[in-house]
Amino acid sequence: SGLAYLWTFGDGASSRLISPQHTYAFSYTFRVQLISSGVFGCADTASRLLIVHPMPTGLLNQPVGNFICPGDSLALTATGGPLFQWYLDGAELTDETGTRYNATHGGIYLVEIISNVGCNTLSADSVALTAVPRPVIQFSTYKFCSELPVVFTNQTNTSGEAVQYRWDFGDGAQGTSVSPTHLYQQAGTYIVRLTTVLQRCPASRDSLEKPVE
């Protein structure tokens, strides 16, 4: 086109590109000027005030615990902006723009802090949470004969979690061994219940019932 351009950004920096980009180091109201000149020395000047807003600052608060119990949630909170965007493992959590998010899944959580003019920045910290799995309860029995103890084999899959057990043998007796034996005084059909209690989540209890006859 034969035109030359000179941009001055108001902070001491300049550029001769046609459509430059420039990053300001601080917030302020800057006067940006563009001088265009032709091959014959003709020149024109345009200027405009540009308001550079500050980046929001805030925190992703660390929760008290780092795990989520089955069927439960863990509250995550952030500060610093009127709006927020929450992320789980790098994926945006749709419509989650409040200062509080109730996490129900394990993974790495981040929050983007958004100012009222749309400036945004990611929190410096992240929160890594583990979802505690439910035990998959199963057991088998051996020896159904009266006057002989019944052997209960615990086949529960705990996924490595520490678990407490409670057995109800259906005749009023109970036990807490992993794989107990029990002697029934009378022949008959008994409903045996095995209940698991997660050590990290004592309020989380699961049970399985089976008939023994």
PDB file of C-alpha atoms in Angstrom:
ATOM      1  CA  SER A   1       0.000   0.000   0.000  1.00  0.00           C
ATOM      2  CA  GLY A   2       3.039   2.262   0.373  1.00  0.00           C
ATOM      3  CA  LEU A   3       1.961   3.406   3.828  1.00  0.00           C
ATOM      4  CA  ALA A   4       4.118   3.276   6.944  1.00  0.00           C
ATOM      5  CA  TYR A   5       2.669   2.966  10.426  1.00  0.00           C
ATOM      6  CA  LEU A   6       3.902   4.026  13.824  1.00  0.00           C
ATOM      7  CA  TRP A   7       1.987   2.995  16.926  1.00  0.00           C
ATOM      8  CA  THR A   8       2.768   4.445  20.331  1.00  0.00           C
ATOM      9  CA  PHE A   9       0.985   2.699  23.192  1.00  0.00           C
ATOM     10  CA  GLY A  10       1.297   5.323  25.898  1.00  0.00           C
ATOM     11  CA  ASP A  11       3.645   3.331  28.123  1.00  0.00           C
ATOM     12  CA  GLY A  12       6.862   4.014  26.207  1.00  0.00           C
ATOM     13  CA  ALA A  13       6.487   1.108  23.801  1.00  0.00           C
ATOM     14  CA  SER A  14       5.871   1.382  20.061  1.00  0.00           C
ATOM     15  CA  SER A  15       5.417  -0.751  16.951  1.00  0.00           C
ATOM     16  CA  ARG A  16       5.562  -0.356  13.149  1.00  0.00           C
ATOM     17  CA  LEU A  17       3.329  -3.347  12.391  1.00  0.00           C
ATOM     18  CA  ILE A  18      -0.005  -2.799  10.635  1.00  0.00           C
ATOM     19  CA  SER A  19      -2.086  -4.396  13.404  1.00  0.00           C
ATOM     20  CA  PRO A  20       0.145  -5.055  16.408  1.00  0.00           C
ATOM     21  CA  GLN A  21      -0.522  -6.705  19.747  1.00  0.00           C
ATOM     22  CA  HIS A  22       0.730  -5.195  22.986  1.00  0.00           C
ATOM     23  CA  THR A  23       0.709  -6.359  26.589  1.00  0.00           C
ATOM     24  CA  TYR A  24       0.533  -3.726  29.311  1.00  0.00           C
ATOM     25  CA  ALA A  25       2.413  -4.401  32.520  1.00  0.00           C
ATOM     26  CA  PHE A  26      -0.016  -2.505  34.751  1.00  0.00           C
ATOM     27  CA  SER A  27      -3.510  -1.039  34.746  1.00  0.00           C
ATOM     28  CA  TYR A  28      -3.971   2.607  33.775  1.00  0.00           C
ATOM     29  CA  THR A  29      -5.624   4.849  31.202  1.00  0.00           C
ATOM     30  CA  PHE A  30      -3.250   5.094  28.235  1.00  0.00           C
ATOM     31  CA  ARG A  31      -3.380   7.287  25.161  1.00  0.00           C
ATOM     32  CA  VAL A  32      -2.699   5.170  22.098  1.00  0.00           C
ATOM     33  CA  GLN A  33      -1.598   6.976  18.936  1.00  0.00           C
ATOM     34  CA  LEU A  34      -1.322   5.796  15.331  1.00  0.00           C
ATOM     35  CA  ILE A  35       0.616   7.805  12.730  1.00  0.00           C
ATOM     36  CA  SER A  36       0.315   6.681   9.119  1.00  0.00           C
ATOM     37  CA  SER A  37       2.529   8.236   6.449  1.00  0.00           C
ATOM     38  CA  GLY A  38       2.714   7.866   2.684  1.00  0.00           C
ATOM     39  CA  VAL A  39       5.627   7.822   0.269  1.00  0.00           C
ATOM     40  CA  PHE A  40       5.230  11.536  -0.461  1.00  0.00           C
ATOM     41  CA  GLY A  41       5.482  12.586   3.174  1.00  0.00           C
ATOM     42  CA  CYS A  42       1.778  12.995   3.828  1.00  0.00           C
ATOM     43  CA  ALA A  43       0.809  11.830   7.314  1.00  0.00           C
ATOM     44  CA  ASP A  44      -2.292  11.428   9.409  1.00  0.00           C
ATOM     45  CA  THR A  45      -2.623  10.877  13.137  1.00  0.00           C
ATOM     46  CA  ALA A  46      -5.340   9.266  15.236  1.00  0.00           C
ATOM     47  CA  SER A  47      -5.369   8.752  18.981  1.00  0.00           C
ATOM     48  CA  ARG A  48      -7.660   7.148  21.515  1.00  0.00           C
ATOM     49  CA  LEU A  49      -7.787   6.649  25.261  1.00  0.00           C
ATOM     50  CA  LEU A  50      -7.508   3.014  26.306  1.00  0.00           C
ATOM     51  CA  ILE A  51      -8.500   1.863  29.790  1.00  0.00           C
ATOM     52  CA  VAL A  52      -6.490  -1.159  30.918  1.00  0.00           C
ATOM     53  CA  HIS A  53      -8.229  -2.859  33.831  1.00  0.00           C
ATOM     54  CA  PRO A  54      -6.387  -4.758  36.573  1.00  0.00           C
ATOM     55  CA  MET A  55      -6.298  -8.534  36.543  1.00  0.00           C
ATOM     56  CA  PRO A  56      -8.402 -10.102  39.291  1.00  0.00           C
ATOM     57  CA  THR A  57      -6.601 -11.638  42.238  1.00  0.00           C
ATOM     58  CA  GLY A  58      -8.016 -14.359  44.417  1.00  0.00           C
ATOM     59  CA  LEU A  59      -7.524 -17.749  45.993  1.00  0.00           C
ATOM     60  CA  LEU A  60      -8.770 -21.292  45.680  1.00  0.00           C
ATOM     61  CA  ASN A  61      -9.141 -22.238  49.326  1.00  0.00           C
ATOM     62  CA  GLN A  62      -7.796 -25.616  50.384  1.00  0.00           C
ATOM     63  CA  PRO A  63     -10.533 -27.836  51.899  1.00  0.00           C
ATOM     64  CA  VAL A  64     -10.172 -29.582  55.249  1.00  0.00           C
ATOM     65  CA  GLY A  65      -9.976 -33.035  53.664  1.00  0.00           C
ATOM     66  CA  ASN A  66      -8.749 -34.384  50.346  1.00  0.00           C
ATOM     67  CA  PHE A  67     -11.249 -37.179  49.759  1.00  0.00           C
ATOM     68  CA  ILE A  68     -14.953 -37.540  48.976  1.00  0.00           C
ATOM     69  CA  CYS A  69     -17.019 -40.229  50.653  1.00  0.00           C
ATOM     70  CA  PRO A  70     -19.498 -42.318  48.618  1.00  0.00           C
ATOM     71  CA  GLY A  71     -22.722 -40.419  48.006  1.00  0.00           C
ATOM     72  CA  ASP A  72     -21.278 -37.274  49.589  1.00  0.00           C
ATOM     73  CA  SER A  73     -19.702 -34.039  48.350  1.00  0.00           C
ATOM     74  CA  LEU A  74     -16.901 -31.722  49.448  1.00  0.00           C
ATOM     75  CA  ALA A  75     -17.327 -27.948  49.298  1.00  0.00           C
ATOM     76  CA  LEU A  76     -14.655 -25.976  47.422  1.00  0.00           C
ATOM     77  CA  THR A  77     -14.591 -22.186  47.750  1.00  0.00           C
ATOM     78  CA  ALA A  78     -12.767 -19.362  45.987  1.00  0.00           C
ATOM     79  CA  THR A  79     -12.337 -15.633  46.522  1.00  0.00           C
ATOM     80  CA  GLY A  80     -11.447 -12.623  44.425  1.00  0.00           C
ATOM     81  CA  GLY A  81     -14.093 -12.069  41.799  1.00  0.00           C
ATOM     82  CA  PRO A  82     -17.762 -11.591  41.226  1.00  0.00           C
ATOM     83  CA  LEU A  83     -17.654 -14.549  38.810  1.00  0.00           C
ATOM     84  CA  PHE A  84     -15.765 -17.826  38.678  1.00  0.00           C
ATOM     85  CA  GLN A  85     -15.389 -20.752  36.304  1.00  0.00           C
ATOM     86  CA  TRP A  86     -14.593 -24.148  37.806  1.00  0.00           C
ATOM     87  CA  TYR A  87     -12.577 -26.873  36.052  1.00  0.00           C
ATOM     88  CA  LEU A  88     -12.126 -30.581  36.725  1.00  0.00           C
ATOM     89  CA  ASP A  89      -9.071 -32.236  35.138  1.00  0.00           C
ATOM     90  CA  GLY A  90      -8.847 -29.345  32.668  1.00  0.00           C
ATOM     91  CA  ALA A  91     -12.471 -29.600  31.518  1.00  0.00           C
ATOM     92  CA  GLU A  92     -14.864 -26.713  32.097  1.00  0.00           C
ATOM     93  CA  LEU A  93     -17.714 -27.487  34.506  1.00  0.00           C
ATOM     94  CA  THR A  94     -20.788 -26.127  32.746  1.00  0.00           C
ATOM     95  CA  ASP A  95     -22.768 -23.399  34.550  1.00  0.00           C
ATOM     96  CA  GLU A  96     -20.518 -23.556  37.618  1.00  0.00           C
ATOM     97  CA  THR A  97     -19.732 -19.850  38.062  1.00  0.00           C
ATOM     98  CA  GLY A  98     -20.264 -19.286  41.785  1.00  0.00           C
ATOM     99  CA  THR A  99     -17.821 -18.792  44.616  1.00  0.00           C
ATOM    100  CA  ARG A 100     -18.646 -22.310  45.909  1.00  0.00           C
ATOM    101  CA  TYR A 101     -18.605 -25.671  44.142  1.00  0.00           C
ATOM    102  CA  ASN A 102     -19.679 -28.982  45.680  1.00  0.00           C
ATOM    103  CA  ALA A 103     -17.258 -31.584  44.346  1.00  0.00           C
ATOM    104  CA  THR A 104     -18.602 -35.120  43.933  1.00  0.00           C
ATOM    105  CA  HIS A 105     -15.858 -36.658  41.763  1.00  0.00           C
ATOM    106  CA  GLY A 106     -12.174 -37.250  42.264  1.00  0.00           C
ATOM    107  CA  GLY A 107      -9.632 -35.315  40.193  1.00  0.00           C
ATOM    108  CA  ILE A 108      -7.772 -32.017  40.054  1.00  0.00           C
ATOM    109  CA  TYR A 109      -9.871 -28.881  40.495  1.00  0.00           C
ATOM    110  CA  LEU A 110      -8.956 -25.377  39.316  1.00  0.00           C
ATOM    111  CA  VAL A 111     -10.926 -22.147  39.315  1.00  0.00           C
ATOM    112  CA  GLU A 112     -10.745 -19.184  36.949  1.00  0.00           C
ATOM    113  CA  ILE A 113     -11.374 -15.829  38.629  1.00  0.00           C
ATOM    114  CA  ILE A 114     -13.314 -13.370  36.459  1.00  0.00           C
ATOM    115  CA  SER A 115     -13.657  -9.629  37.082  1.00  0.00           C
ATOM    116  CA  ASN A 116     -16.777  -7.601  36.339  1.00  0.00           C
ATOM    117  CA  VAL A 117     -15.235  -6.373  33.054  1.00  0.00           C
ATOM    118  CA  GLY A 118     -14.254  -9.868  31.887  1.00  0.00           C
ATOM    119  CA  CYS A 119     -10.572  -9.958  32.853  1.00  0.00           C
ATOM    120  CA  ASN A 120      -9.719 -13.475  34.019  1.00  0.00           C
ATOM    121  CA  THR A 121      -6.895 -15.426  35.582  1.00  0.00           C
ATOM    122  CA  LEU A 122      -6.478 -18.978  36.828  1.00  0.00           C
ATOM    123  CA  SER A 123      -5.921 -19.616  40.507  1.00  0.00           C
ATOM    124  CA  ALA A 124      -2.298 -20.307  41.378  1.00  0.00           C
ATOM    125  CA  ASP A 125      -3.243 -23.369  43.439  1.00  0.00           C
ATOM    126  CA  SER A 126      -5.232 -26.471  42.589  1.00  0.00           C
ATOM    127  CA  VAL A 127      -7.077 -29.006  44.728  1.00  0.00           C
ATOM    128  CA  ALA A 128      -6.557 -32.743  44.186  1.00  0.00           C
ATOM    129  CA  LEU A 129      -9.388 -34.906  45.522  1.00  0.00           C
ATOM    130  CA  THR A 130      -9.835 -38.678  45.715  1.00  0.00           C
ATOM    131  CA  ALA A 131     -13.248 -40.313  45.515  1.00  0.00           C
ATOM    132  CA  VAL A 132     -13.426 -43.141  48.052  1.00  0.00           C
ATOM    133  CA  PRO A 133     -14.965 -46.180  46.295  1.00  0.00           C
ATOM    134  CA  ARG A 134     -17.827 -48.166  47.780  1.00  0.00           C
ATOM    135  CA  PRO A 135     -16.916 -51.709  48.805  1.00  0.00           C
ATOM    136  CA  VAL A 136     -18.378 -54.375  46.542  1.00  0.00           C
ATOM    137  CA  ILE A 137     -19.738 -56.778  49.143  1.00  0.00           C
ATOM    138  CA  GLN A 138     -19.765 -60.516  48.567  1.00  0.00           C
ATOM    139  CA  PHE A 139     -19.425 -63.605  50.733  1.00  0.00           C
ATOM    140  CA  SER A 140     -19.843 -67.350  50.451  1.00  0.00           C
ATOM    141  CA  THR A 141     -20.595 -70.102  52.973  1.00  0.00           C
ATOM    142  CA  TYR A 142     -19.449 -73.652  53.571  1.00  0.00           C
ATOM    143  CA  LYS A 143     -21.096 -76.401  55.674  1.00  0.00           C
ATOM    144  CA  PHE A 144     -24.815 -76.069  56.197  1.00  0.00           C
ATOM    145  CA  CYS A 145     -25.118 -79.036  58.543  1.00  0.00           C
ATOM    146  CA  SER A 146     -26.488 -78.604  62.045  1.00  0.00           C
ATOM    147  CA  GLU A 147     -24.041 -79.213  64.880  1.00  0.00           C
ATOM    148  CA  LEU A 148     -21.205 -78.119  62.563  1.00  0.00           C
ATOM    149  CA  PRO A 149     -19.939 -74.538  62.338  1.00  0.00           C
ATOM    150  CA  VAL A 150     -20.727 -72.669  59.126  1.00  0.00           C
ATOM    151  CA  VAL A 151     -17.649 -71.104  57.521  1.00  0.00           C
ATOM    152  CA  PHE A 152     -18.237 -67.627  56.039  1.00  0.00           C
ATOM    153  CA  THR A 153     -15.694 -66.508  53.442  1.00  0.00           C
ATOM    154  CA  ASN A 154     -15.566 -62.748  52.949  1.00  0.00           C
ATOM    155  CA  GLN A 155     -15.040 -61.921  49.257  1.00  0.00           C
ATOM    156  CA  THR A 156     -15.625 -58.194  49.509  1.00  0.00           C
ATOM    157  CA  ASN A 157     -13.625 -55.985  47.129  1.00  0.00           C
ATOM    158  CA  THR A 158     -12.529 -52.948  49.151  1.00  0.00           C
ATOM    159  CA  SER A 159     -10.274 -51.365  46.466  1.00  0.00           C
ATOM    160  CA  GLY A 160      -7.549 -51.108  49.104  1.00  0.00           C
ATOM    161  CA  GLU A 161      -9.665 -49.120  51.559  1.00  0.00           C
ATOM    162  CA  ALA A 162      -9.598 -49.953  55.276  1.00  0.00           C
ATOM    163  CA  VAL A 163     -12.983 -51.482  56.145  1.00  0.00           C
ATOM    164  CA  GLN A 164     -14.683 -52.710  59.305  1.00  0.00           C
ATOM    165  CA  TYR A 165     -17.139 -55.618  59.108  1.00  0.00           C
ATOM    166  CA  ARG A 166     -20.257 -56.510  61.015  1.00  0.00           C
ATOM    167  CA  TRP A 167     -21.985 -59.855  60.594  1.00  0.00           C
ATOM    168  CA  ASP A 168     -25.566 -60.565  61.629  1.00  0.00           C
ATOM    169  CA  PHE A 169     -26.042 -64.320  61.488  1.00  0.00           C
ATOM    170  CA  GLY A 170     -29.842 -64.247  61.583  1.00  0.00           C
ATOM    171  CA  ASP A 171     -30.192 -65.993  64.940  1.00  0.00           C
ATOM    172  CA  GLY A 172     -29.420 -62.976  67.132  1.00  0.00           C
ATOM    173  CA  ALA A 173     -25.662 -63.522  67.102  1.00  0.00           C
ATOM    174  CA  GLN A 174     -23.194 -61.074  65.614  1.00  0.00           C
ATOM    175  CA  GLY A 175     -19.522 -60.988  64.670  1.00  0.00           C
ATOM    176  CA  THR A 176     -16.809 -58.582  63.504  1.00  0.00           C
ATOM    177  CA  SER A 177     -14.204 -60.940  62.066  1.00  0.00           C
ATOM    178  CA  VAL A 178     -13.266 -60.693  58.406  1.00  0.00           C
ATOM    179  CA  SER A 179     -14.279 -64.306  57.638  1.00  0.00           C
ATOM    180  CA  PRO A 180     -15.905 -65.819  60.729  1.00  0.00           C
ATOM    181  CA  THR A 181     -17.355 -69.215  61.582  1.00  0.00           C
ATOM    182  CA  HIS A 182     -20.664 -69.615  63.372  1.00  0.00           C
ATOM    183  CA  LEU A 183     -22.444 -72.558  64.960  1.00  0.00           C
ATOM    184  CA  TYR A 184     -26.226 -72.560  64.636  1.00  0.00           C
ATOM    185  CA  GLN A 185     -28.070 -74.269  67.475  1.00  0.00           C
ATOM    186  CA  GLN A 186     -31.039 -75.284  65.356  1.00  0.00           C
ATOM    187  CA  ALA A 187     -31.515 -76.317  61.747  1.00  0.00           C
ATOM    188  CA  GLY A 188     -33.376 -73.846  59.565  1.00  0.00           C
ATOM    189  CA  THR A 189     -33.039 -71.006  57.081  1.00  0.00           C
ATOM    190  CA  TYR A 190     -31.257 -67.892  58.360  1.00  0.00           C
ATOM    191  CA  ILE A 191     -30.838 -64.518  56.656  1.00  0.00           C
ATOM    192  CA  VAL A 192     -27.219 -63.439  57.087  1.00  0.00           C
ATOM    193  CA  ARG A 193     -26.284 -59.790  56.639  1.00  0.00           C
ATOM    194  CA  LEU A 194     -22.744 -58.499  56.090  1.00  0.00           C
ATOM    195  CA  THR A 195     -22.312 -54.749  56.652  1.00  0.00           C
ATOM    196  CA  THR A 196     -19.190 -52.771  55.740  1.00  0.00           C
ATOM    197  CA  VAL A 197     -18.075 -49.483  57.304  1.00  0.00           C
ATOM    198  CA  LEU A 198     -15.344 -47.494  55.576  1.00  0.00           C
ATOM    199  CA  GLN A 199     -12.705 -46.336  58.034  1.00  0.00           C
ATOM    200  CA  ARG A 200     -12.296 -42.995  56.244  1.00  0.00           C
ATOM    201  CA  CYS A 201     -16.073 -42.578  55.896  1.00  0.00           C
ATOM    202  CA  PRO A 202     -17.732 -44.049  59.007  1.00  0.00           C
ATOM    203  CA  ALA A 203     -21.149 -42.729  57.955  1.00  0.00           C
ATOM    204  CA  SER A 204     -20.971 -44.744  54.733  1.00  0.00           C
ATOM    205  CA  ARG A 205     -22.413 -48.220  55.293  1.00  0.00           C
ATOM    206  CA  ASP A 206     -23.349 -50.899  52.772  1.00  0.00           C
ATOM    207  CA  SER A 207     -24.927 -54.290  53.381  1.00  0.00           C
ATOM    208  CA  LEU A 208     -25.561 -57.570  51.615  1.00  0.00           C
ATOM    209  CA  GLU A 209     -28.066 -60.218  52.770  1.00  0.00           C
ATOM    210  CA  LYS A 210     -28.055 -63.902  51.852  1.00  0.00           C
ATOM    211  CA  PRO A 211     -30.048 -66.904  53.062  1.00  0.00           C
ATOM    212  CA  VAL A 212     -28.196 -69.763  54.734  1.00  0.00           C
ATOM    213  CA  GLU A 213     -30.116 -73.031  55.025  1.00  0.00           C
TER     214      GLU A 213
END
